[in-house]
């Protein structure tokens, strides 16, 4: 029961001399939300495509529910919802017809397809477009339907490749809100998503896996990202003093490791207590008027990617 | 064993679903409309034009039927070009594979569903075409064309073969337009060129698709005698011997077998390419 629902074993994909994925082994825990991060060309999409039987591994295996995806795709992909890249739909069909087609393929009854389609279309704010042919839909509208079709049949596993790509800011927020809703539900659901938007991963995921040059370079709880090197990041805003003066004064603090400035904000990386840092900065006389938590995932991501090059 | 049986039932259901969706795709597209209009225009012209030009409304059922049968192979080729040449490549070109192939469905099921749809669409149109031809022949002569069934079975075997060739090209190509053009050229020209070269080298080309497809019309005795009369008249007026150009009544078993073999071989190859194709 506690066995990982997704297991990647020594996964490798070569295109001629280029190795897109290089011996990747990764277990995705049951009921976890795992973010897959990595720079462009790191092998994220290739990995997700091998997980969904769109491409075959050169060597290694992907197991979903204990079934090898390449050898037993029908068994492995049962109960799996996917959005890979920005898929296209059958333009001659309406969203409702597209959902019915996918629902039939995965073996849902006409009644449950009908009931769940209405619910999903409402959830992705596409009810008003439910009966219009999709050939004229914008990328954002298609992405909403793509996300919706992944939810059909109440999947136990959802695999998402940049799920908010192509959506406007409101659409992104709505998709995140739907996913958070799922995380809050007690039902069985394991999600693996790749994203370039780090705060989206920080916001939604409880686990993070980082890949670079096709290799797994980090895989842990997202909370471990902050504590791994014991470094934290805060963003400081000051007024009426020079940048140089601020930097010099901050560097004089014993718990501060690095100080960087981008012209408006100062990024302070430090060890130890945040309240102590706050008290220390207040006593520096550098015109500090704001101290907020920095994006630790971004900091950690950049560090790990830099180290693994 | 129980699991296997239910699994096969599931696959069969999915094949029907894929086929139904594929038929819906073509019915809602301009391709089917175009094909339908073309067949209708051809039927109308073949039925009424000869009489409009002064031909008498008479003749045996076989003679009337022969007027229609000469166009059957061209219509089958158009059906394969419009439907089967597009069916696989479109999933990759239009990125719908990202939705369909990531679902719990085998590639073999998708392939079978698509084949069934393409074959059925062209076959149904051809059956309607034959029904109209037989009906007109019956209306004119009051008798049934006995050879129409063997001609129809040859026509359906040709639909099978051309669907296989078109799906093979569709599995290999990246663009639907290129696949359609290549399918048309391959079946209409390339196969004929190869046949012509082999003939010139003294080989009997009974195993070539174009030769076998001649059985669609050559299985109708009235068509064969009509063609031979015409060739004979031409020979007489030109003063040359036309013995080598005379048409023979088709060996339907052999021609049907050749077309089925072409279909089976190209479909097997097509599936092999399709099942290994990556997105």
XYZ file of C-alpha atoms in Angstrom:
588
model
C 0.000 0.000 0.000
C 2.884 2.333 0.799
C 4.707 1.429 -2.398
C 5.377 4.472 -4.571
C 2.677 4.753 -7.270
C 5.285 6.081 -9.715
C 8.780 4.636 -9.964
C 11.389 5.731 -12.487
C 14.239 3.209 -12.647
C 17.550 4.158 -14.304
C 15.647 5.970 -17.017
C 17.693 6.961 -20.030
C 16.784 8.566 -23.336
C 19.252 9.213 -26.088
C 18.709 11.076 -29.354
C 21.740 10.118 -31.406
C 24.714 11.386 -29.413
C 22.607 13.618 -27.201
C 21.493 12.192 -23.879
C 18.264 13.898 -22.816
C 17.715 11.802 -19.688
C 20.676 10.134 -18.048
C 19.984 7.286 -15.637
C 17.177 9.013 -13.766
C 15.808 7.069 -10.804
C 13.014 8.645 -8.834
C 10.127 7.437 -6.691
C 7.035 9.585 -6.342
C 5.372 9.129 -2.966
C 1.716 8.295 -2.648
C -0.500 11.366 -2.150
C 2.398 13.753 -2.665
C 2.483 16.817 -4.909
C 5.898 16.702 -6.516
C 7.311 19.566 -8.539
C 9.810 18.678 -11.243
C 12.202 21.564 -11.774
C 15.111 22.133 -14.090
C 16.410 24.573 -16.687
C 15.414 24.379 -20.360
C 16.723 21.180 -21.931
C 17.208 19.509 -18.547
C 15.034 16.547 -19.563
C 11.794 17.368 -17.722
C 9.432 17.046 -20.687
C 11.280 13.997 -22.014
C 10.864 12.352 -18.617
C 7.149 13.143 -18.497
C 6.699 11.876 -22.070
C 8.342 8.587 -21.145
C 6.044 8.401 -18.125
C 3.007 8.772 -20.381
C 4.115 6.424 -23.176
C 4.608 9.156 -25.755
C 8.237 8.157 -26.176
C 10.167 4.983 -25.357
C 13.142 4.990 -23.015
C 16.466 3.958 -24.538
C 16.941 1.986 -21.330
C 15.386 1.856 -17.877
C 11.718 1.652 -16.968
C 8.817 3.686 -15.713
C 6.381 1.885 -13.440
C 2.977 3.301 -12.652
C 0.802 1.296 -10.280
C 3.479 -1.394 -10.637
C 2.995 -1.719 -14.419
C 5.710 -0.970 -16.913
C 4.413 1.968 -18.973
C 6.150 0.881 -22.191
C 5.102 -2.765 -22.013
C 1.664 -2.454 -20.399
C 0.477 1.073 -21.179
C -3.196 0.295 -20.811
C -2.816 -1.037 -17.284
C -0.208 1.534 -16.247
C -2.100 4.590 -17.466
C -5.491 3.560 -16.061
C -6.440 6.142 -13.445
C -3.859 8.643 -14.689
C -4.806 12.135 -15.877
C -2.270 13.985 -17.997
C -1.561 17.365 -19.535
C 1.617 17.201 -21.600
C 2.812 20.477 -23.156
C -0.125 22.376 -24.632
C -2.191 19.634 -26.213
C -4.584 20.290 -29.040
C -8.098 19.005 -29.052
C -10.249 17.741 -31.869
C -11.262 21.116 -33.271
C -14.401 19.775 -34.909
C -15.741 18.857 -31.482
C -17.022 20.955 -28.607
C -15.407 20.783 -25.143
C -18.314 18.627 -23.987
C -17.806 16.228 -26.921
C -14.057 16.106 -26.324
C -14.632 15.265 -22.667
C -17.149 12.595 -23.686
C -14.624 11.056 -26.083
C -11.898 10.891 -23.425
C -14.445 9.678 -20.854
C -15.491 6.846 -23.153
C -11.876 5.909 -23.836
C -11.169 5.572 -20.115
C -14.309 3.479 -19.656
C -16.679 5.897 -17.897
C -20.434 5.414 -18.208
C -22.410 7.995 -20.239
C -24.143 9.173 -17.046
C -20.930 9.746 -15.130
C -19.333 11.455 -18.151
C -22.274 13.810 -18.429
C -22.350 14.615 -14.715
C -18.589 15.045 -14.372
C -18.242 17.073 -17.579
C -20.622 19.728 -16.239
C -18.724 19.820 -12.963
C -15.327 20.065 -14.674
C -16.405 22.711 -17.166
C -17.724 24.766 -14.259
C -14.481 24.269 -12.361
C -12.297 25.454 -15.259
C -14.724 28.320 -16.009
C -15.652 27.039 -19.466
C -19.362 26.345 -19.037
C -20.290 29.156 -21.423
C -18.154 27.566 -24.149
C -19.220 23.974 -23.512
C -21.086 23.551 -26.797
C -18.929 25.600 -29.150
C -16.460 23.932 -31.495
C -12.915 24.164 -30.177
C -11.237 25.106 -33.465
C -11.612 28.797 -32.617
C -10.465 28.578 -28.974
C -7.431 30.516 -27.750
C -4.415 28.746 -26.242
C -5.527 29.671 -22.749
C -9.024 28.271 -23.325
C -7.593 25.025 -24.687
C -5.265 24.783 -21.699
C -8.259 25.063 -19.371
C -10.013 22.230 -21.178
C -6.746 20.257 -21.152
C -6.577 20.639 -17.419
C -10.243 19.693 -17.160
C -9.867 16.488 -19.185
C -7.039 15.410 -16.878
C -9.540 15.407 -14.029
C -12.012 13.104 -15.790
C -12.676 9.810 -14.055
C -11.272 11.033 -10.706
C -7.684 9.944 -11.436
C -5.414 8.756 -8.634
C -2.401 10.206 -10.416
C -2.125 13.447 -12.364
C 0.933 14.231 -14.490
C 1.207 17.838 -15.590
C 3.778 19.444 -17.860
C 3.743 23.175 -17.193
C 0.002 23.208 -16.490
C -0.409 26.975 -16.345
C 1.544 27.661 -19.525
C -0.437 29.907 -21.847
C -2.875 31.068 -19.199
C -3.374 34.692 -18.246
C -2.639 35.664 -14.606
C -6.271 35.111 -13.615
C -6.302 31.718 -15.311
C -3.080 30.741 -13.540
C -4.543 31.701 -10.177
C -7.730 29.749 -10.912
C -5.813 26.616 -11.921
C -3.695 26.834 -8.775
C -6.781 27.272 -6.693
C -8.314 24.111 -8.224
C -5.154 22.169 -7.523
C -5.029 23.422 -3.953
C -8.615 22.317 -3.582
C -7.549 18.809 -4.594
C -4.681 18.864 -2.156
C -7.129 19.745 0.581
C -9.380 16.793 -0.257
C -8.874 13.596 1.643
C -9.103 11.470 -1.521
C -6.181 9.582 -2.951
C -4.242 11.796 -5.356
C -0.607 11.883 -6.376
C 0.491 14.775 -8.578
C 3.694 15.215 -10.497
C 4.110 18.529 -12.292
C 6.907 20.257 -14.106
C 7.011 24.000 -14.053
C 9.258 26.946 -14.740
C 7.326 29.023 -12.240
C 9.144 28.429 -8.986
C 6.672 30.109 -6.691
C 3.948 27.943 -8.251
C 5.875 24.839 -7.196
C 6.547 26.355 -3.773
C 2.855 27.175 -3.439
C 1.447 23.800 -4.592
C 3.996 21.097 -3.991
C 5.179 19.365 -0.867
C 8.044 17.620 -2.646
C 10.493 18.896 -5.200
C 12.758 17.037 -7.616
C 15.348 18.945 -9.614
C 16.954 17.681 -12.799
C 19.851 19.092 -14.736
C 21.475 17.682 -17.872
C 19.136 14.691 -17.611
C 20.273 13.785 -14.093
C 18.434 13.998 -10.811
C 20.266 16.523 -8.646
C 17.810 17.009 -5.789
C 14.772 15.188 -4.456
C 13.308 16.004 -1.078
C 10.513 17.693 0.846
C 10.116 21.312 -0.078
C 10.751 22.253 3.550
C 14.203 20.704 3.201
C 15.012 23.209 0.466
C 15.117 25.947 3.073
C 17.071 24.076 5.665
C 19.414 21.999 3.505
C 22.359 24.382 3.715
C 20.975 26.235 6.699
C 20.691 29.362 4.565
C 17.652 31.614 4.434
C 16.934 34.575 2.225
C 15.300 37.886 3.138
C 14.580 40.893 0.942
C 15.442 44.243 2.540
C 14.207 47.678 1.481
C 15.995 50.824 2.652
C 15.789 54.564 2.011
C 17.983 57.645 2.177
C 21.272 55.708 2.316
C 23.694 54.497 -0.334
C 23.726 50.901 -1.523
C 27.378 50.588 -0.644
C 26.767 51.759 2.900
C 23.914 49.232 3.311
C 26.055 46.390 1.981
C 29.012 47.255 4.236
C 26.845 47.513 7.339
C 25.042 44.233 6.598
C 28.299 42.370 5.997
C 29.415 43.409 9.463
C 26.711 41.158 10.934
C 28.088 37.769 11.975
C 25.095 35.672 10.796
C 24.933 37.266 7.309
C 26.609 35.133 4.608
C 26.074 37.144 1.408
C 24.546 40.468 0.435
C 23.414 41.286 -3.099
C 21.643 44.326 -4.441
C 19.589 44.774 -7.596
C 19.315 48.562 -7.380
C 16.060 48.645 -5.429
C 16.111 45.664 -3.082
C 18.876 44.041 -1.099
C 18.987 40.253 -0.904
C 20.384 39.038 2.396
C 21.365 35.379 2.812
C 21.953 34.393 6.399
C 22.025 31.592 8.943
C 20.087 31.365 12.184
C 17.084 33.196 13.542
C 15.034 35.590 11.430
C 14.007 37.636 14.504
C 17.647 38.149 15.460
C 18.411 39.363 11.950
C 15.443 41.732 12.161
C 16.696 43.158 15.491
C 20.268 43.439 14.207
C 19.199 45.272 11.027
C 17.026 47.684 13.006
C 20.093 48.665 14.980
C 22.321 49.280 11.944
C 20.926 52.709 11.085
C 20.579 51.992 7.393
C 17.041 53.370 6.890
C 15.431 49.915 6.722
C 11.654 50.084 6.308
C 10.788 46.581 5.013
C 12.130 43.081 5.549
C 10.300 40.241 3.811
C 10.882 36.567 3.174
C 12.755 35.911 -0.054
C 12.113 33.118 -2.548
C 14.148 30.363 -0.962
C 13.254 27.861 -3.676
C 14.655 30.165 -6.326
C 17.848 30.640 -4.334
C 18.201 26.916 -3.731
C 17.316 26.108 -7.348
C 20.003 28.410 -8.683
C 22.553 27.044 -6.218
C 21.810 23.419 -7.059
C 21.733 23.957 -10.799
C 25.001 25.916 -10.596
C 26.656 23.186 -8.504
C 25.516 20.379 -10.768
C 26.869 21.869 -13.995
C -8.513 -16.077 -18.627
C -11.420 -13.983 -17.358
C -9.146 -10.969 -17.233
C -7.968 -11.550 -20.776
C -11.526 -11.819 -22.068
C -12.643 -8.622 -20.356
C -9.463 -6.951 -21.566
C -10.254 -7.923 -25.168
C -13.802 -6.671 -24.738
C -12.384 -3.385 -23.463
C -10.064 -3.130 -26.462
C -12.944 -3.855 -28.845
C -15.055 -1.141 -27.206
C -12.199 1.345 -27.480
C -11.719 0.419 -31.152
C -15.364 1.243 -31.816
C -15.041 4.548 -29.908
C -11.926 5.566 -31.874
C -13.563 4.545 -35.178
C -16.740 6.463 -34.356
C -14.732 9.567 -33.492
C -12.697 9.264 -36.672
C -15.852 8.978 -38.787
C -17.285 12.039 -37.011
C -14.046 13.907 -37.806
C -14.359 13.209 -41.521
C -18.119 13.756 -41.630
C -17.718 17.202 -40.091
C -14.771 18.126 -42.292
C -14.926 19.507 -45.809
C -13.171 16.376 -47.077
C -16.198 14.163 -46.817
C -18.418 16.869 -48.271
C -15.979 17.247 -51.163
C -15.897 13.492 -51.732
C -19.692 13.249 -51.544
C -20.193 16.104 -54.000
C -17.680 14.580 -56.417
C -19.384 11.189 -56.351
C -22.814 12.795 -56.787
C -21.627 14.897 -59.750
C -20.044 11.843 -61.341
C -23.229 9.823 -60.901
C -25.393 12.590 -62.342
C -23.086 13.126 -65.332
C -22.706 9.392 -66.046
C -26.453 8.882 -65.797
C -27.735 11.856 -67.790
C -24.944 13.201 -69.993
C -25.007 10.372 -72.587
C -28.767 10.838 -73.040
C -28.410 14.618 -73.143
C -25.888 14.111 -75.963
C -28.337 11.991 -77.941
C -27.695 8.404 -76.822
C -30.856 6.314 -76.736
C -32.139 5.224 -73.316
C -31.671 1.522 -73.945
C -29.108 -1.294 -73.733
C -28.502 -4.324 -71.584
C -28.110 -3.979 -67.827
C -24.431 -4.889 -68.177
C -23.830 -2.204 -70.802
C -25.460 0.509 -68.687
C -23.590 -0.684 -65.582
C -20.282 -0.621 -67.498
C -20.561 3.148 -67.949
C -20.188 3.613 -64.162
C -17.656 0.948 -63.348
C -14.706 2.563 -65.143
C -14.553 5.369 -62.548
C -14.721 3.135 -59.464
C -10.962 2.722 -58.961
C -10.423 6.488 -59.245
C -13.065 7.108 -56.589
C -11.430 4.547 -54.297
C -8.092 6.314 -54.764
C -9.709 9.628 -53.846
C -11.234 8.070 -50.732
C -7.837 6.739 -49.608
C -6.204 10.106 -50.317
C -8.814 12.105 -48.433
C -9.253 9.857 -45.397
C -6.589 7.191 -44.826
C -3.613 9.336 -45.852
C -4.591 11.853 -43.175
C -5.736 9.650 -40.308
C -2.447 8.927 -38.518
C -0.327 11.925 -39.443
C -3.063 14.270 -38.173
C -2.682 12.987 -34.588
C 0.957 14.133 -34.630
C 0.583 17.223 -36.790
C -2.370 18.555 -34.809
C -0.937 17.399 -31.463
C -4.091 15.494 -30.494
C -1.845 12.483 -29.794
C -0.915 14.264 -26.570
C -4.484 13.727 -25.401
C -5.255 10.317 -26.897
C -1.995 8.369 -26.573
C -1.452 9.291 -22.929
C -4.692 7.507 -22.051
C -5.046 3.812 -21.144
C -5.345 2.673 -24.730
C -3.035 0.500 -26.811
C -1.580 1.842 -30.038
C -2.998 -1.252 -31.760
C -6.502 -0.230 -30.672
C -6.054 3.295 -32.018
C -4.690 1.882 -35.268
C -7.543 -0.588 -35.717
C -10.155 2.073 -34.972
C -8.649 4.443 -37.500
C -8.359 1.755 -40.138
C -11.962 0.656 -39.569
C -13.193 4.242 -39.958
C -11.243 4.973 -43.140
C -12.173 1.664 -44.722
C -15.836 2.010 -43.763
C -16.174 5.579 -45.092
C -14.804 4.789 -48.540
C -16.534 1.398 -48.652
C -19.945 2.887 -47.805
C -19.585 5.558 -50.483
C -18.597 2.895 -53.030
C -21.501 0.649 -52.051
C -23.866 3.598 -52.577
C -22.184 4.280 -55.937
C -22.703 0.653 -56.972
C -26.309 0.654 -55.747
C -27.068 3.702 -57.889
C -25.362 2.103 -60.909
C -27.268 -1.171 -60.466
C -30.540 0.705 -59.907
C -30.112 2.764 -63.080
C -29.188 -0.376 -65.053
C -32.269 -2.093 -63.683
C -34.484 0.897 -64.479
C -33.263 0.982 -68.087
C -33.146 -2.750 -68.836
C -35.439 -4.308 -66.262
C -32.789 -6.864 -65.329
C -30.147 -7.215 -62.641
C -26.411 -7.083 -63.455
C -25.198 -10.459 -62.236
C -21.499 -9.461 -62.311
C -22.070 -6.378 -60.123
C -21.392 -8.342 -56.929
C -18.047 -9.682 -58.089
C -17.101 -6.189 -59.268
C -18.146 -4.752 -55.897
C -16.105 -7.352 -54.019
C -13.072 -6.430 -56.162
C -13.764 -2.775 -55.427
C -13.858 -3.423 -51.666
C -10.604 -5.389 -51.901
C -9.105 -2.346 -53.642
C -10.432 -0.095 -50.854
C -8.614 -2.388 -48.387
C -5.370 -2.229 -50.374
C -5.372 1.530 -50.947
C -6.286 2.183 -47.317
C -3.224 0.141 -46.326
C -0.913 2.036 -48.681
C -2.320 5.404 -47.567
C -2.012 4.540 -43.864
C 1.586 3.439 -44.377
C 2.400 6.798 -45.948
C 0.433 8.549 -43.196
C 2.513 6.749 -40.538
C 5.728 7.919 -42.145
C 4.914 11.549 -42.948
C 4.963 14.662 -40.766
C 2.382 16.739 -42.666
C -1.106 15.750 -43.739
C -0.842 17.628 -47.047
C 2.365 15.861 -48.058
C 0.880 12.528 -47.058
C -2.179 13.102 -49.267
C -0.114 14.164 -52.296
C 2.311 11.260 -51.890
C -0.545 8.766 -51.518
C -2.200 9.993 -54.708
C 1.059 9.985 -56.654
C 2.146 6.585 -55.322
C -1.069 4.760 -56.170
C -1.828 6.557 -59.414
C 1.647 7.006 -60.869
C 4.462 5.192 -59.076
C 2.765 1.799 -59.048
C 1.806 2.198 -62.721
C 5.337 3.253 -63.685
C 6.804 0.209 -61.934
C 4.219 -1.992 -63.675
C 5.049 -0.468 -67.060
C 8.779 -0.997 -66.549
C 8.213 -4.611 -65.495
C 5.928 -5.189 -68.493
C 8.546 -3.813 -70.855
C 11.007 -6.224 -69.278
C 8.623 -9.021 -70.193
C 7.264 -9.697 -66.685
C 3.594 -10.484 -66.183
C 2.515 -7.836 -63.661
C -0.447 -9.708 -62.178
C 0.978 -9.106 -58.677
C 1.016 -5.303 -59.051
C -1.763 -3.294 -57.422
C -2.790 -1.461 -60.589
C -3.067 -4.696 -62.584
C -5.093 -6.375 -59.851
C -7.387 -3.354 -59.533
C -8.371 -3.724 -63.196
C -10.518 -6.626 -61.979
C -13.055 -4.062 -60.706
C -14.126 -3.394 -64.289
C -12.783 -6.503 -66.005
C -14.999 -8.733 -63.893
C -17.982 -7.320 -65.819
C -18.200 -9.240 -69.192
C -20.096 -6.419 -70.904
C -17.342 -3.969 -69.958
C -14.668 -6.331 -71.320
C -16.493 -6.875 -74.639
C -17.246 -3.144 -74.925
C -13.582 -2.285 -74.389
C -12.432 -4.934 -76.855
C -14.918 -3.686 -79.469
C -13.579 -0.182 -79.021
C -9.933 -1.317 -79.209
C -10.780 -3.441 -82.273
C -12.394 -0.467 -84.030
C -9.374 1.687 -83.282
C -7.058 -1.015 -84.613
C -9.082 -1.352 -87.802
C -9.161 2.398 -88.430
C -5.402 2.670 -87.777
C -4.664 -0.512 -89.686
C -2.659 -2.095 -86.846
C -2.959 -5.314 -84.889
C -4.436 -4.797 -81.432
C -4.199 -8.368 -80.183
C -1.873 -7.425 -77.303
C -4.123 -4.583 -76.199
C -7.253 -6.641 -75.828
C -8.686 -6.888 -72.328
C -9.254 -10.258 -70.652
C -11.970 -11.119 -68.185
C -10.441 -10.872 -64.734
C -9.392 -13.759 -62.558
C -11.228 -12.431 -59.511
C -9.749 -14.910 -57.039
C -6.183 -14.050 -57.996
C -6.791 -10.293 -58.275
C -8.724 -10.239 -55.010
C -5.912 -12.168 -53.312
C -3.288 -9.760 -54.659
C -5.195 -6.718 -53.399
C -5.783 -8.308 -49.990
C -2.083 -9.155 -49.778
C -1.138 -5.559 -50.645
C -3.535 -4.302 -47.974
C -2.333 -6.744 -45.315
C 1.356 -6.090 -45.986
C 1.066 -2.304 -46.027
C -1.163 -2.285 -42.940
C 1.304 -4.482 -41.046
C 4.165 -2.161 -42.009
C 2.088 0.877 -41.179
C 1.287 -0.488 -37.707
C 4.956 -1.256 -37.127
C 5.912 2.342 -37.927
C 2.964 3.829 -36.023
C 3.512 1.762 -32.878
C 7.129 2.915 -32.631
C 6.509 6.512 -33.598
C 7.347 8.973 -30.852
C 5.940 12.377 -30.145
